[in-house]
Amino acid sequence: MLKRLALSSLAALPLISTQVAAEEVKIGFTAALSGDFAAFGLNIRKGLEIALTELNQTSDTTFSLTSADDRGEAREGVLIAQRFCSDESIDVVMGYSFSSIALAAVPVFDRCKLPVLASAVTSPDLTGASAYFRRNVMTDATQGQTMGRYATEKLGFKRVYILNQQDDYGIGLSSAFSDAAAKNAEIVGQESYLLGTKDFKTLLIKARAAKPDAIFIGGFYSEAAKIAEQARALGIKVQLLGSDGSLNPDLISLGRSAVEGMIAYGMFDPSVSTETTAPFIDAYQSAYGEQPNAWAALGYDAGKTLAAAVTQAKSQGALTRESLNEAFSTIKDIPGVTGPTTFEASGDRVGSLYFLQVKDGAFRLADTQ
């Protein structure tokens, strides 16, 4: 826990740089933890808590967690960032469900030099946005391009229709997908929708008229499930392709038989058990009574990456917000259940994707790219 002088204003925050007391590191965790899209943040936190439990049993540093629900609102996200900055006990910030909220909060963290390690925000606009911001999830640009190539090169689709959320996530993802897919196929149409939309019939009738052989849905599981249900009701039987926002068990519970056969992607597959992943999967199932998904895995790996950064910073001397931030820049190939973690100078991570298909009511591994 970093001991710091009391502050009279946020403007004074950049001057702070004092040492950790009692070998404790306190994490400020923030994400949407309530509402329709709470699953992302809740799963990340579950995975992180598994990592912290393990670390507190084996490490000479104590890791603790305090959570704040941003409710998916940028204004609330900024208020939380200000609160974390001025809280002398917060050493690092983790979590984040929405890129728009992270983008709004980054300038606040810049001012107080508080390092951030996010696990679900993928907007290309966050690449290089701050020297204090990093993420262990791949960007929309990388993910969209990979899915675009996979859909057209590996699966061979020639006429693709795109439906995307009208926000930073959906726009960036669909743009990258379109650019990659257009090299091998025709993009026969594209429509966007607002988060929370429930009636997709008009958009789907347009899609049906374009006669695609695949529809890519660049959005979250809640809308993807509704799109699948309404598409099948309209007699649209083409292949449905989803993004990492669709790779959630709730897609299946909401969409039921309509999402059978749908392909989505992520950075983790619980059906692939290795010496690295098996202990995590077992611990998660024991703690929560369910299999971990990609978001839980990213939260877990974020915890282990933080521990590596803490060890690195301590080896160089005093552990401060600044030295911890510097350590994130120097650690490399930290082992994890989503693969090794290394951060580029931009704060981005390079990795690989699993492609999973819904079969018999569960996600099954289809391919790796």
mmCIF file of C-alpha atoms in Angstrom:
data_model
loop_
_atom_site.group_PDB
_atom_site.id
_atom_site.type_symbol
_atom_site.label_atom_id
_atom_site.label_comp_id
_atom_site.label_asym_id
_atom_site.label_seq_id
_atom_site.Cartn_x
_atom_site.Cartn_y
_atom_site.Cartn_z
ATOM 1 C CA MET A 1 0.000 0.000 0.000
ATOM 2 C CA LEU A 2 1.663 3.227 -1.091
ATOM 3 C CA LYS A 3 1.933 5.831 1.685
ATOM 4 C CA ARG A 4 1.405 9.301 0.278
ATOM 5 C CA LEU A 5 0.918 12.823 1.528
ATOM 6 C CA ALA A 6 -2.629 14.090 1.908
ATOM 7 C CA LEU A 7 -3.719 16.099 -1.129
ATOM 8 C CA SER A 8 -5.536 19.378 -1.276
ATOM 9 C CA SER A 9 -6.476 18.984 -4.912
ATOM 10 C CA LEU A 10 -6.240 16.571 -7.847
ATOM 11 C CA ALA A 11 -3.804 18.943 -9.527
ATOM 12 C CA ALA A 12 -1.229 18.078 -6.858
ATOM 13 C CA LEU A 13 -1.334 14.374 -7.696
ATOM 14 C CA PRO A 14 1.539 14.297 -10.254
ATOM 15 C CA LEU A 15 3.979 15.131 -7.447
ATOM 16 C CA ILE A 16 3.252 11.933 -5.501
ATOM 17 C CA SER A 17 5.923 9.224 -5.337
ATOM 18 C CA THR A 18 6.473 7.453 -2.032
ATOM 19 C CA GLN A 19 7.169 3.918 -0.906
ATOM 20 C CA VAL A 20 4.990 0.923 -0.228
ATOM 21 C CA ALA A 21 4.408 0.116 3.446
ATOM 22 C CA ALA A 22 3.940 -3.352 4.937
ATOM 23 C CA GLU A 23 4.556 -5.057 1.591
ATOM 24 C CA GLU A 24 0.925 -4.589 0.587
ATOM 25 C CA VAL A 25 -0.295 -3.737 -2.903
ATOM 26 C CA LYS A 26 -3.856 -2.505 -3.193
ATOM 27 C CA ILE A 27 -5.766 -2.789 -6.456
ATOM 28 C CA GLY A 28 -8.538 -0.429 -7.452
ATOM 29 C CA PHE A 29 -10.851 -2.533 -9.614
ATOM 30 C CA THR A 30 -13.468 -0.832 -11.765
ATOM 31 C CA ALA A 31 -15.851 -2.090 -14.438
ATOM 32 C CA ALA A 32 -19.562 -2.345 -15.100
ATOM 33 C CA LEU A 33 -20.552 -4.633 -12.226
ATOM 34 C CA SER A 34 -24.316 -4.180 -12.507
ATOM 35 C CA GLY A 35 -26.830 -3.911 -15.324
ATOM 36 C CA ASP A 36 -27.182 -5.733 -18.631
ATOM 37 C CA PHE A 37 -23.445 -5.890 -19.352
ATOM 38 C CA ALA A 38 -22.105 -6.762 -15.922
ATOM 39 C CA ALA A 39 -20.916 -10.214 -17.031
ATOM 40 C CA PHE A 40 -17.652 -8.886 -18.482
ATOM 41 C CA GLY A 41 -16.545 -7.068 -15.343
ATOM 42 C CA LEU A 42 -17.806 -9.719 -12.947
ATOM 43 C CA ASN A 43 -15.970 -12.491 -14.791
ATOM 44 C CA ILE A 44 -12.740 -10.497 -14.952
ATOM 45 C CA ARG A 45 -12.960 -9.885 -11.210
ATOM 46 C CA LYS A 46 -13.617 -13.559 -10.496
ATOM 47 C CA GLY A 47 -10.497 -14.565 -12.403
ATOM 48 C CA LEU A 48 -8.461 -11.849 -10.712
ATOM 49 C CA GLU A 49 -9.647 -13.000 -7.285
ATOM 50 C CA ILE A 50 -8.440 -16.547 -8.026
ATOM 51 C CA ALA A 51 -5.004 -15.142 -8.890
ATOM 52 C CA LEU A 52 -4.875 -12.980 -5.765
ATOM 53 C CA THR A 53 -5.843 -15.918 -3.562
ATOM 54 C CA GLU A 54 -2.939 -17.925 -4.997
ATOM 55 C CA LEU A 55 -0.512 -15.026 -4.697
ATOM 56 C CA ASN A 56 -1.425 -14.302 -1.096
ATOM 57 C CA GLN A 57 -0.634 -17.922 -0.235
ATOM 58 C CA THR A 58 2.806 -17.900 -1.856
ATOM 59 C CA SER A 59 4.058 -14.305 -2.138
ATOM 60 C CA ASP A 60 5.816 -12.116 0.420
ATOM 61 C CA THR A 61 3.566 -9.309 -0.821
ATOM 62 C CA THR A 62 -0.082 -9.059 0.207
ATOM 63 C CA PHE A 63 -2.488 -8.178 -2.594
ATOM 64 C CA SER A 64 -5.875 -6.652 -1.768
ATOM 65 C CA LEU A 65 -8.784 -5.463 -3.878
ATOM 66 C CA THR A 66 -11.358 -2.692 -3.677
ATOM 67 C CA SER A 67 -14.101 -2.524 -6.321
ATOM 68 C CA ALA A 68 -16.106 0.311 -7.851
ATOM 69 C CA ASP A 69 -19.051 -0.135 -10.243
ATOM 70 C CA ASP A 70 -18.891 2.348 -13.127
ATOM 71 C CA ARG A 71 -22.317 1.131 -14.343
ATOM 72 C CA GLY A 72 -21.134 1.473 -17.932
ATOM 73 C CA GLU A 73 -21.243 5.281 -17.664
ATOM 74 C CA ALA A 74 -18.296 7.490 -18.660
ATOM 75 C CA ARG A 75 -19.132 10.178 -16.094
ATOM 76 C CA GLU A 76 -19.123 7.622 -13.288
ATOM 77 C CA GLY A 77 -15.892 6.186 -14.657
ATOM 78 C CA VAL A 78 -14.164 9.567 -14.411
ATOM 79 C CA LEU A 79 -15.404 10.070 -10.846
ATOM 80 C CA ILE A 80 -14.035 6.649 -9.897
ATOM 81 C CA ALA A 81 -10.701 7.470 -11.544
ATOM 82 C CA GLN A 82 -10.489 10.688 -9.529
ATOM 83 C CA ARG A 83 -11.327 8.804 -6.346
ATOM 84 C CA PHE A 84 -8.702 6.138 -7.018
ATOM 85 C CA CYS A 85 -6.103 8.787 -7.800
ATOM 86 C CA SER A 86 -6.682 10.648 -4.560
ATOM 87 C CA ASP A 87 -6.842 7.464 -2.465
ATOM 88 C CA GLU A 88 -3.355 7.074 -1.015
ATOM 89 C CA SER A 89 -3.835 3.308 -0.657
ATOM 90 C CA ILE A 90 -4.462 2.534 -4.362
ATOM 91 C CA ASP A 91 -1.328 1.352 -6.172
ATOM 92 C CA VAL A 92 -2.707 0.120 -9.498
ATOM 93 C CA VAL A 93 -6.043 0.121 -11.333
ATOM 94 C CA MET A 94 -7.440 -2.977 -13.057
ATOM 95 C CA GLY A 95 -10.611 -4.063 -14.830
ATOM 96 C CA TYR A 96 -12.590 -1.945 -17.338
ATOM 97 C CA SER A 97 -15.449 -3.263 -19.468
ATOM 98 C CA PHE A 98 -15.943 -0.363 -21.890
ATOM 99 C CA SER A 99 -13.330 1.363 -24.040
ATOM 100 C CA SER A 100 -15.229 4.660 -23.918
ATOM 101 C CA ILE A 101 -14.952 4.733 -20.117
ATOM 102 C CA ALA A 102 -11.255 3.861 -20.153
ATOM 103 C CA LEU A 103 -10.642 6.613 -22.716
ATOM 104 C CA ALA A 104 -12.404 9.136 -20.495
ATOM 105 C CA ALA A 105 -10.431 8.042 -17.417
ATOM 106 C CA VAL A 106 -6.940 7.875 -18.941
ATOM 107 C CA PRO A 107 -6.207 11.631 -18.611
ATOM 108 C CA VAL A 108 -7.031 11.424 -14.909
ATOM 109 C CA PHE A 109 -4.579 8.590 -14.359
ATOM 110 C CA ASP A 110 -1.958 10.463 -16.367
ATOM 111 C CA ARG A 111 -2.156 13.354 -13.918
ATOM 112 C CA CYS A 112 -1.616 11.173 -10.858
ATOM 113 C CA LYS A 113 0.781 8.727 -12.527
ATOM 114 C CA LEU A 114 -1.336 5.746 -11.517
ATOM 115 C CA PRO A 115 -0.687 2.631 -13.657
ATOM 116 C CA VAL A 116 -3.653 0.865 -15.257
ATOM 117 C CA LEU A 117 -3.863 -2.743 -16.480
ATOM 118 C CA ALA A 118 -7.171 -3.330 -18.285
ATOM 119 C CA SER A 119 -8.568 -6.663 -19.461
ATOM 120 C CA ALA A 120 -11.614 -6.049 -21.673
ATOM 121 C CA VAL A 121 -11.164 -2.744 -23.496
ATOM 122 C CA THR A 122 -10.076 -3.219 -27.089
ATOM 123 C CA SER A 123 -10.500 0.108 -28.925
ATOM 124 C CA PRO A 124 -7.557 1.078 -31.167
ATOM 125 C CA ASP A 125 -7.938 4.606 -29.757
ATOM 126 C CA LEU A 126 -6.366 3.320 -26.540
ATOM 127 C CA THR A 127 -3.178 2.263 -28.342
ATOM 128 C CA GLY A 128 -0.482 4.618 -27.097
ATOM 129 C CA ALA A 129 -3.076 6.726 -25.278
ATOM 130 C CA SER A 130 -0.984 6.953 -22.113
ATOM 131 C CA ALA A 131 2.356 5.870 -20.710
ATOM 132 C CA TYR A 132 0.400 4.601 -17.706
ATOM 133 C CA PHE A 133 -2.151 2.475 -19.567
ATOM 134 C CA ARG A 134 -1.749 -1.156 -20.639
ATOM 135 C CA ARG A 135 -4.110 -3.986 -21.518
ATOM 136 C CA ASN A 136 -3.674 -7.729 -21.664
ATOM 137 C CA VAL A 137 -6.444 -8.192 -24.230
ATOM 138 C CA MET A 138 -5.814 -7.841 -27.960
ATOM 139 C CA THR A 139 -7.071 -4.748 -29.783
ATOM 140 C CA ASP A 140 -10.141 -4.554 -32.012
ATOM 141 C CA ALA A 141 -7.842 -3.909 -34.954
ATOM 142 C CA THR A 142 -5.985 -7.179 -34.409
ATOM 143 C CA GLN A 143 -9.083 -9.182 -33.514
ATOM 144 C CA GLY A 144 -11.196 -7.841 -36.371
ATOM 145 C CA GLN A 145 -8.490 -8.459 -38.945
ATOM 146 C CA THR A 146 -7.913 -11.983 -37.672
ATOM 147 C CA MET A 147 -11.625 -12.820 -37.814
ATOM 148 C CA GLY A 148 -11.943 -11.254 -41.277
ATOM 149 C CA ARG A 149 -9.142 -13.417 -42.612
ATOM 150 C CA TYR A 150 -10.422 -16.526 -40.859
ATOM 151 C CA ALA A 151 -13.953 -16.085 -42.213
ATOM 152 C CA THR A 152 -12.895 -15.574 -45.804
ATOM 153 C CA GLU A 153 -9.617 -17.472 -46.147
ATOM 154 C CA LYS A 154 -10.157 -20.461 -43.859
ATOM 155 C CA LEU A 155 -13.955 -20.775 -43.937
ATOM 156 C CA GLY A 156 -14.247 -19.539 -47.520
ATOM 157 C CA PHE A 157 -17.186 -17.128 -47.234
ATOM 158 C CA LYS A 158 -17.573 -14.878 -50.282
ATOM 159 C CA ARG A 159 -20.546 -12.644 -49.437
ATOM 160 C CA VAL A 160 -20.450 -11.178 -45.948
ATOM 161 C CA TYR A 161 -22.926 -8.842 -44.245
ATOM 162 C CA ILE A 162 -21.884 -6.834 -41.169
ATOM 163 C CA LEU A 163 -24.010 -5.785 -38.195
ATOM 164 C CA ASN A 164 -22.216 -3.761 -35.541
ATOM 165 C CA GLN A 165 -22.795 -1.822 -32.354
ATOM 166 C CA GLN A 166 -22.762 1.932 -32.874
ATOM 167 C CA ASP A 167 -19.961 2.628 -30.393
ATOM 168 C CA ASP A 168 -16.160 2.623 -30.169
ATOM 169 C CA TYR A 169 -16.050 -1.144 -29.824
ATOM 170 C CA GLY A 170 -18.412 -2.048 -32.653
ATOM 171 C CA ILE A 171 -17.151 0.558 -35.110
ATOM 172 C CA GLY A 172 -13.457 -0.219 -34.647
ATOM 173 C CA LEU A 173 -13.992 -3.957 -34.741
ATOM 174 C CA SER A 174 -16.221 -3.972 -37.825
ATOM 175 C CA SER A 175 -13.885 -1.631 -39.691
ATOM 176 C CA ALA A 176 -10.927 -3.956 -39.126
ATOM 177 C CA PHE A 177 -13.031 -7.000 -40.018
ATOM 178 C CA SER A 178 -14.289 -5.346 -43.208
ATOM 179 C CA ASP A 179 -10.811 -4.310 -44.357
ATOM 180 C CA ALA A 180 -9.467 -7.845 -43.965
ATOM 181 C CA ALA A 181 -12.517 -9.670 -45.325
ATOM 182 C CA ALA A 182 -12.775 -7.417 -48.390
ATOM 183 C CA LYS A 183 -9.478 -8.799 -49.685
ATOM 184 C CA ASN A 184 -11.084 -12.189 -50.314
ATOM 185 C CA ALA A 185 -14.839 -11.577 -50.312
ATOM 186 C CA GLU A 186 -17.525 -9.015 -51.043
ATOM 187 C CA ILE A 187 -18.999 -6.995 -48.185
ATOM 188 C CA VAL A 188 -22.613 -7.012 -49.384
ATOM 189 C CA GLY A 189 -23.923 -4.624 -46.749
ATOM 190 C CA GLN A 190 -23.463 -3.145 -43.309
ATOM 191 C CA GLU A 191 -25.824 -1.741 -40.679
ATOM 192 C CA SER A 192 -25.254 -0.492 -37.149
ATOM 193 C CA TYR A 193 -27.448 -0.604 -34.055
ATOM 194 C CA LEU A 194 -27.482 0.972 -30.624
ATOM 195 C CA LEU A 195 -26.510 -0.985 -27.550
ATOM 196 C CA GLY A 196 -29.720 -2.158 -25.925
ATOM 197 C CA THR A 197 -31.639 -2.572 -29.193
ATOM 198 C CA LYS A 198 -34.250 -5.318 -28.973
ATOM 199 C CA ASP A 199 -35.909 -5.357 -32.411
ATOM 200 C CA PHE A 200 -33.571 -6.212 -35.294
ATOM 201 C CA LYS A 201 -36.176 -7.298 -37.847
ATOM 202 C CA THR A 202 -35.774 -4.276 -40.142
ATOM 203 C CA LEU A 203 -31.991 -4.654 -40.234
ATOM 204 C CA LEU A 204 -32.240 -8.387 -40.796
ATOM 205 C CA ILE A 205 -34.708 -8.031 -43.661
ATOM 206 C CA LYS A 206 -32.124 -5.792 -45.369
ATOM 207 C CA ALA A 207 -29.447 -8.363 -44.665
ATOM 208 C CA ARG A 208 -31.569 -11.183 -46.070
ATOM 209 C CA ALA A 209 -32.144 -9.227 -49.293
ATOM 210 C CA ALA A 210 -28.375 -8.920 -49.805
ATOM 211 C CA LYS A 211 -28.081 -12.738 -49.939
ATOM 212 C CA PRO A 212 -24.967 -13.138 -47.791
ATOM 213 C CA ASP A 213 -23.416 -16.495 -46.964
ATOM 214 C CA ALA A 214 -22.308 -15.193 -43.544
ATOM 215 C CA ILE A 215 -23.267 -12.417 -41.130
ATOM 216 C CA PHE A 216 -20.662 -10.922 -38.811
ATOM 217 C CA ILE A 217 -22.022 -9.440 -35.568
ATOM 218 C CA GLY A 218 -19.606 -6.946 -34.048
ATOM 219 C CA GLY A 219 -21.191 -6.526 -30.648
ATOM 220 C CA PHE A 220 -22.021 -7.952 -27.247
ATOM 221 C CA TYR A 221 -23.657 -11.279 -26.423
ATOM 222 C CA SER A 222 -27.008 -9.761 -25.390
ATOM 223 C CA GLU A 223 -27.711 -8.233 -28.798
ATOM 224 C CA ALA A 224 -26.028 -11.096 -30.671
ATOM 225 C CA ALA A 225 -28.463 -13.549 -29.062
ATOM 226 C CA LYS A 226 -31.446 -11.429 -30.118
ATOM 227 C CA ILE A 227 -30.070 -11.084 -33.651
ATOM 228 C CA ALA A 228 -29.660 -14.854 -33.893
ATOM 229 C CA GLU A 229 -33.194 -15.535 -32.647
ATOM 230 C CA GLN A 230 -34.786 -13.015 -34.983
ATOM 231 C CA ALA A 231 -32.637 -14.080 -37.947
ATOM 232 C CA ARG A 232 -33.716 -17.689 -37.581
ATOM 233 C CA ALA A 233 -37.354 -16.585 -37.219
ATOM 234 C CA LEU A 234 -37.012 -14.772 -40.557
ATOM 235 C CA GLY A 235 -35.634 -17.893 -42.217
ATOM 236 C CA ILE A 236 -32.050 -16.636 -42.362
ATOM 237 C CA LYS A 237 -29.931 -19.767 -42.065
ATOM 238 C CA VAL A 238 -26.494 -18.452 -43.033
ATOM 239 C CA GLN A 239 -23.438 -18.780 -40.816
ATOM 240 C CA LEU A 240 -23.401 -16.319 -37.905
ATOM 241 C CA LEU A 241 -20.021 -14.996 -36.811
ATOM 242 C CA GLY A 242 -19.480 -13.208 -33.496
ATOM 243 C CA SER A 243 -16.733 -11.251 -31.812
ATOM 244 C CA ASP A 244 -15.108 -11.611 -28.405
ATOM 245 C CA GLY A 245 -18.094 -9.688 -27.055
ATOM 246 C CA SER A 246 -20.240 -12.697 -27.960
ATOM 247 C CA LEU A 247 -17.968 -15.251 -26.310
ATOM 248 C CA ASN A 248 -19.966 -15.494 -23.113
ATOM 249 C CA PRO A 249 -22.093 -18.323 -21.677
ATOM 250 C CA ASP A 250 -25.009 -15.884 -21.578
ATOM 251 C CA LEU A 251 -25.050 -15.909 -25.391
ATOM 252 C CA ILE A 252 -26.164 -19.530 -25.208
ATOM 253 C CA SER A 253 -28.580 -19.120 -22.309
ATOM 254 C CA LEU A 254 -30.241 -16.161 -24.050
ATOM 255 C CA GLY A 255 -30.115 -17.383 -27.656
ATOM 256 C CA ARG A 256 -30.671 -21.083 -26.979
ATOM 257 C CA SER A 257 -31.001 -23.112 -30.204
ATOM 258 C CA ALA A 258 -30.790 -19.992 -32.384
ATOM 259 C CA VAL A 259 -27.074 -19.590 -31.649
ATOM 260 C CA GLU A 260 -26.249 -23.241 -32.347
ATOM 261 C CA GLY A 261 -23.412 -23.265 -34.880
ATOM 262 C CA MET A 262 -22.400 -19.652 -34.268
ATOM 263 C CA ILE A 263 -18.646 -19.003 -34.276
ATOM 264 C CA ALA A 264 -16.976 -16.454 -31.996
ATOM 265 C CA TYR A 265 -13.439 -15.928 -30.759
ATOM 266 C CA GLY A 266 -11.485 -15.155 -27.628
ATOM 267 C CA MET A 267 -8.101 -15.600 -25.985
ATOM 268 C CA PHE A 268 -8.946 -18.671 -23.910
ATOM 269 C CA ASP A 269 -10.740 -21.984 -24.261
ATOM 270 C CA PRO A 270 -11.524 -23.969 -21.093
ATOM 271 C CA SER A 271 -11.809 -27.180 -23.113
ATOM 272 C CA VAL A 272 -8.071 -27.004 -23.864
ATOM 273 C CA SER A 273 -6.473 -28.313 -20.671
ATOM 274 C CA THR A 274 -2.707 -27.978 -20.271
ATOM 275 C CA GLU A 275 -0.255 -27.941 -17.368
ATOM 276 C CA THR A 276 -0.737 -24.169 -17.297
ATOM 277 C CA THR A 277 -4.510 -23.959 -17.648
ATOM 278 C CA ALA A 278 -5.669 -27.012 -15.664
ATOM 279 C CA PRO A 279 -4.913 -25.633 -12.154
ATOM 280 C CA PHE A 280 -6.723 -22.384 -12.982
ATOM 281 C CA ILE A 281 -9.745 -24.176 -14.410
ATOM 282 C CA ASP A 282 -9.936 -26.450 -11.364
ATOM 283 C CA ALA A 283 -9.587 -23.561 -8.902
ATOM 284 C CA TYR A 284 -12.203 -21.497 -10.714
ATOM 285 C CA GLN A 285 -14.701 -24.343 -10.873
ATOM 286 C CA SER A 286 -14.136 -25.078 -7.200
ATOM 287 C CA ALA A 287 -14.690 -21.444 -6.236
ATOM 288 C CA TYR A 288 -17.630 -20.579 -8.491
ATOM 289 C CA GLY A 289 -19.157 -23.852 -9.648
ATOM 290 C CA GLU A 290 -18.739 -23.037 -13.337
ATOM 291 C CA GLN A 291 -16.126 -23.096 -16.067
ATOM 292 C CA PRO A 292 -14.072 -19.932 -16.567
ATOM 293 C CA ASN A 293 -14.509 -18.000 -19.800
ATOM 294 C CA ALA A 294 -12.003 -15.820 -21.653
ATOM 295 C CA TRP A 295 -12.738 -12.768 -19.490
ATOM 296 C CA ALA A 296 -12.088 -14.680 -16.282
ATOM 297 C CA ALA A 297 -8.863 -16.003 -17.802
ATOM 298 C CA LEU A 298 -7.740 -12.488 -18.714
ATOM 299 C CA GLY A 299 -8.487 -11.319 -15.173
ATOM 300 C CA TYR A 300 -6.439 -14.200 -13.785
ATOM 301 C CA ASP A 301 -3.504 -13.454 -16.059
ATOM 302 C CA ALA A 302 -3.702 -9.763 -15.190
ATOM 303 C CA GLY A 303 -3.209 -10.689 -11.536
ATOM 304 C CA LYS A 304 -0.161 -12.814 -12.315
ATOM 305 C CA THR A 305 1.231 -10.079 -14.569
ATOM 306 C CA LEU A 306 0.815 -7.546 -11.769
ATOM 307 C CA ALA A 307 2.713 -9.851 -9.414
ATOM 308 C CA ALA A 308 5.585 -10.093 -11.900
ATOM 309 C CA ALA A 309 5.685 -6.304 -12.211
ATOM 310 C CA VAL A 310 5.722 -5.909 -8.415
ATOM 311 C CA THR A 311 8.633 -8.349 -8.134
ATOM 312 C CA GLN A 312 10.520 -6.499 -10.871
ATOM 313 C CA ALA A 313 9.917 -3.096 -9.290
ATOM 314 C CA LYS A 314 11.025 -4.303 -5.849
ATOM 315 C CA SER A 315 14.215 -5.743 -7.330
ATOM 316 C CA GLN A 316 15.132 -2.274 -8.553
ATOM 317 C CA GLY A 317 14.533 -0.545 -5.224
ATOM 318 C CA ALA A 318 11.535 1.244 -3.776
ATOM 319 C CA LEU A 319 8.085 0.191 -4.958
ATOM 320 C CA THR A 320 6.125 3.266 -6.031
ATOM 321 C CA ARG A 321 3.414 3.971 -8.568
ATOM 322 C CA GLU A 322 6.140 5.158 -10.917
ATOM 323 C CA SER A 323 8.444 2.173 -10.408
ATOM 324 C CA LEU A 324 5.516 -0.221 -10.811
ATOM 325 C CA ASN A 325 4.578 1.486 -14.057
ATOM 326 C CA GLU A 326 8.156 1.199 -15.285
ATOM 327 C CA ALA A 327 8.177 -2.491 -14.380
ATOM 328 C CA PHE A 328 5.155 -3.135 -16.613
ATOM 329 C CA SER A 329 7.296 -1.856 -19.502
ATOM 330 C CA THR A 330 10.198 -4.185 -18.802
ATOM 331 C CA ILE A 331 8.619 -7.538 -17.885
ATOM 332 C CA LYS A 332 8.398 -9.985 -20.772
ATOM 333 C CA ASP A 333 6.746 -13.312 -21.580
ATOM 334 C CA ILE A 334 4.916 -13.677 -18.277
ATOM 335 C CA PRO A 335 3.321 -17.168 -18.396
ATOM 336 C CA GLY A 336 -0.454 -17.271 -18.346
ATOM 337 C CA VAL A 337 -3.543 -19.244 -19.252
ATOM 338 C CA THR A 338 -4.119 -16.951 -22.263
ATOM 339 C CA GLY A 339 -0.508 -17.294 -23.353
ATOM 340 C CA PRO A 340 2.595 -15.275 -22.446
ATOM 341 C CA THR A 341 2.149 -11.566 -21.721
ATOM 342 C CA THR A 342 4.495 -8.879 -23.008
ATOM 343 C CA PHE A 343 3.496 -5.265 -23.529
ATOM 344 C CA GLU A 344 4.530 -3.227 -26.536
ATOM 345 C CA ALA A 345 5.618 0.389 -26.075
ATOM 346 C CA SER A 346 2.062 1.362 -27.053
ATOM 347 C CA GLY A 347 0.656 -0.562 -24.081
ATOM 348 C CA ASP A 348 -0.873 -3.224 -26.328
ATOM 349 C CA ARG A 349 -0.377 -6.967 -26.080
ATOM 350 C CA VAL A 350 0.268 -9.386 -28.907
ATOM 351 C CA GLY A 351 -1.297 -12.839 -28.697
ATOM 352 C CA SER A 352 -3.356 -15.467 -30.476
ATOM 353 C CA LEU A 353 -7.082 -16.150 -30.717
ATOM 354 C CA TYR A 354 -9.184 -19.244 -30.203
ATOM 355 C CA PHE A 355 -12.173 -19.684 -32.519
ATOM 356 C CA LEU A 356 -15.038 -21.445 -30.781
ATOM 357 C CA GLN A 357 -18.327 -22.723 -32.161
ATOM 358 C CA VAL A 358 -21.547 -23.365 -30.286
ATOM 359 C CA LYS A 359 -22.192 -27.110 -30.483
ATOM 360 C CA ASP A 360 -24.782 -28.968 -28.418
ATOM 361 C CA GLY A 361 -25.328 -25.916 -26.251
ATOM 362 C CA ALA A 362 -21.681 -25.225 -25.395
ATOM 363 C CA PHE A 363 -18.654 -23.496 -26.905
ATOM 364 C CA ARG A 364 -16.304 -25.989 -28.573
ATOM 365 C CA LEU A 365 -12.867 -25.311 -30.030
ATOM 366 C CA ALA A 366 -12.986 -24.845 -33.790
ATOM 367 C CA ASP A 367 -9.537 -23.444 -34.571
ATOM 368 C CA THR A 368 -6.619 -21.318 -33.351
ATOM 369 C CA GLN A 369 -5.078 -18.402 -35.237
#
